[in-house]
Amino acid sequence: MSFTTYYTASSLDGFIADAEHSLSWLLSRKNDSDGPMGYNGFIAEIGALVMGANTYRWLLDNEPDTWPYDMPAWVITHREFPPQPGRDIRFTSESVPAVHAQMAAAAGDKKLWVAGGGDLAGQFADHGLLDEIVVSFAPVTLGSGAPLLPRRLELTPVEVGLNGELTCARYAVVRD
């Protein structure tokens, strides 16, 4: 079974995007992509990723001319999106276990990434398909927005680090 990670950033009060779906509160923070729990080391281990429609929409709206991923990406959605020639993006409304199996087959011996959002990561956890959560906490509170993980989930702390302005934490998911 492939190792699956929910790697994300959050405000201190537990939101991954503000009420207007903005990440300006995060993108203005200083951090080192090669530092503790940094993006470069993380992405080098990823063989496939999955995201929900809101995360995909954010990428289209904010990075329309680039696609930041070299590996296959699944978008779990019931919405219609325009095709993206030259990009390995697979739109699906299949179940989380079916998508996880497809991702695992595509990733080979590399890890799987649940890129967002929080409810999607929770669905992977609901099916016993989430192994760890890595969160970079920004020193800001938002008051509302998209929640980090909108369900109860037991975790074991594994690692904590400081990366620029971000406090990073790695947790193992506790399975029953």
XYZ file of C-alpha atoms in Angstrom:
176
model
C 0.000 0.000 0.000
C 1.294 3.449 -0.908
C 2.198 5.973 1.759
C -0.224 8.911 1.621
C 0.436 12.394 3.026
C -1.749 15.437 3.494
C 0.842 18.221 3.147
C -0.575 21.702 3.619
C -0.368 25.040 5.393
C -2.760 26.475 7.931
C -3.492 29.574 9.933
C -3.119 29.170 13.694
C -6.889 28.899 14.015
C -7.075 26.015 11.553
C -7.930 27.393 8.102
C -6.149 26.530 4.834
C -7.737 29.408 2.904
C -9.567 32.506 4.046
C -13.284 33.162 3.503
C -12.550 34.605 0.028
C -10.431 31.542 -0.947
C -7.303 33.691 -0.771
C -3.861 32.489 0.291
C -2.345 35.984 0.528
C -1.936 35.443 4.298
C 0.370 32.501 3.489
C 2.136 33.546 0.298
C 3.600 36.629 1.987
C 5.404 34.487 4.622
C 9.128 33.835 4.476
C 10.225 30.209 4.443
C 12.912 28.044 2.863
C 11.731 25.476 0.322
C 14.844 23.453 1.196
C 14.454 23.953 4.953
C 12.792 21.796 7.607
C 9.739 20.060 6.140
C 10.208 22.276 3.078
C 8.440 21.817 -0.226
C 11.451 20.771 -2.335
C 12.319 17.744 -0.205
C 8.656 16.822 0.058
C 7.776 17.032 -3.647
C 10.841 14.995 -4.659
C 9.241 11.967 -2.942
C 5.791 12.346 -4.576
C 4.661 10.151 -7.451
C 0.994 11.207 -7.736
C -1.312 13.773 -6.177
C -4.994 14.432 -5.694
C -6.982 17.585 -5.032
C -10.560 18.735 -4.886
C -12.290 21.097 -7.282
C -11.719 24.197 -5.113
C -7.958 23.612 -4.971
C -7.855 23.027 -8.711
C -9.958 26.168 -9.338
C -7.517 28.168 -7.189
C -4.601 26.962 -9.335
C -6.454 27.899 -12.537
C -7.314 31.336 -11.177
C -3.912 32.118 -9.674
C -1.431 30.250 -11.887
C -3.256 29.990 -15.242
C -0.152 29.732 -17.422
C 1.770 27.203 -15.359
C 1.178 23.764 -13.951
C 3.520 23.169 -11.023
C 3.445 19.346 -11.054
C 5.404 16.808 -13.113
C 3.481 13.802 -11.813
C -0.078 12.613 -12.538
C -2.769 14.611 -10.747
C -6.338 13.617 -9.984
C -9.071 16.190 -9.428
C -12.068 14.736 -7.611
C -15.024 16.749 -8.835
C -18.498 16.763 -10.290
C -17.772 20.067 -12.046
C -16.778 20.483 -15.671
C -13.349 22.013 -16.306
C -11.705 22.850 -19.626
C -9.111 20.328 -20.832
C -5.471 21.140 -20.092
C -3.402 19.860 -23.050
C 0.038 18.576 -22.122
C -0.823 18.206 -18.435
C -1.469 14.838 -16.814
C -4.667 15.861 -15.003
C -7.383 13.264 -14.501
C -10.846 14.530 -13.610
C -12.976 12.005 -11.771
C -15.988 11.525 -9.555
C -14.938 8.010 -8.567
C -14.719 6.963 -4.931
C -11.694 7.856 -2.825
C -10.570 4.192 -2.588
C -10.745 3.820 -6.388
C -8.771 7.013 -6.936
C -6.215 5.991 -4.298
C -5.657 2.678 -6.091
C -5.141 4.481 -9.421
C -2.723 6.920 -7.811
C -0.764 4.101 -6.177
C -0.441 2.301 -9.513
C 0.802 5.485 -11.207
C 3.209 6.475 -8.395
C 5.184 3.241 -8.300
C 7.368 3.289 -5.191
C 6.841 7.014 -4.559
C 4.443 8.606 -2.071
C 0.956 9.981 -2.688
C -0.062 13.546 -1.840
C -3.498 14.781 -0.862
C -2.931 18.411 -1.881
C -6.256 19.821 -0.715
C -8.703 20.490 0.634
C -9.255 19.502 4.183
C -12.478 17.590 3.605
C -10.822 15.539 0.852
C -7.965 14.648 3.218
C -10.622 13.655 5.753
C -12.271 11.368 3.212
C -8.948 9.600 2.662
C -8.627 9.222 6.447
C -12.212 7.919 6.679
C -11.174 5.044 4.390
C -7.914 4.331 6.258
C -5.906 5.716 3.339
C -4.080 8.595 5.043
C -0.762 7.898 6.757
C 0.490 11.312 7.814
C -0.328 14.997 7.975
C 2.357 17.649 7.552
C 1.194 21.179 8.375
C 3.089 24.459 8.177
C 1.381 26.882 10.538
C 1.543 30.571 9.631
C 1.543 33.137 12.452
C -1.887 34.529 11.627
C -5.501 33.876 12.562
C -8.234 34.182 9.932
C -11.444 33.731 11.920
C -13.126 31.785 9.118
C -12.436 30.045 5.839
C -11.726 26.529 4.580
C -10.970 24.275 7.562
C -7.714 22.348 7.856
C -9.454 19.029 8.564
C -13.186 19.188 9.335
C -13.494 15.992 11.370
C -12.008 14.309 14.385
C -8.814 12.420 13.704
C -6.340 11.047 16.236
C -2.708 11.847 15.485
C 0.714 11.150 16.952
C 3.311 13.938 16.812
C 6.418 12.814 14.914
C 8.455 15.947 14.139
C 8.349 19.694 14.756
C 10.480 22.357 13.101
C 10.766 26.045 12.392
C 11.064 27.096 8.742
C 11.303 30.850 8.388
C 8.036 32.276 9.706
C 6.312 28.878 9.654
C 6.057 26.358 12.476
C 5.966 22.943 10.827
C 4.609 19.742 12.319
C 4.485 16.153 11.086
C 1.870 13.796 12.537
C 1.252 10.098 11.999
C -2.399 9.156 11.611
C -3.525 6.795 14.371
C -5.491 3.867 12.981
C -8.046 1.941 15.045
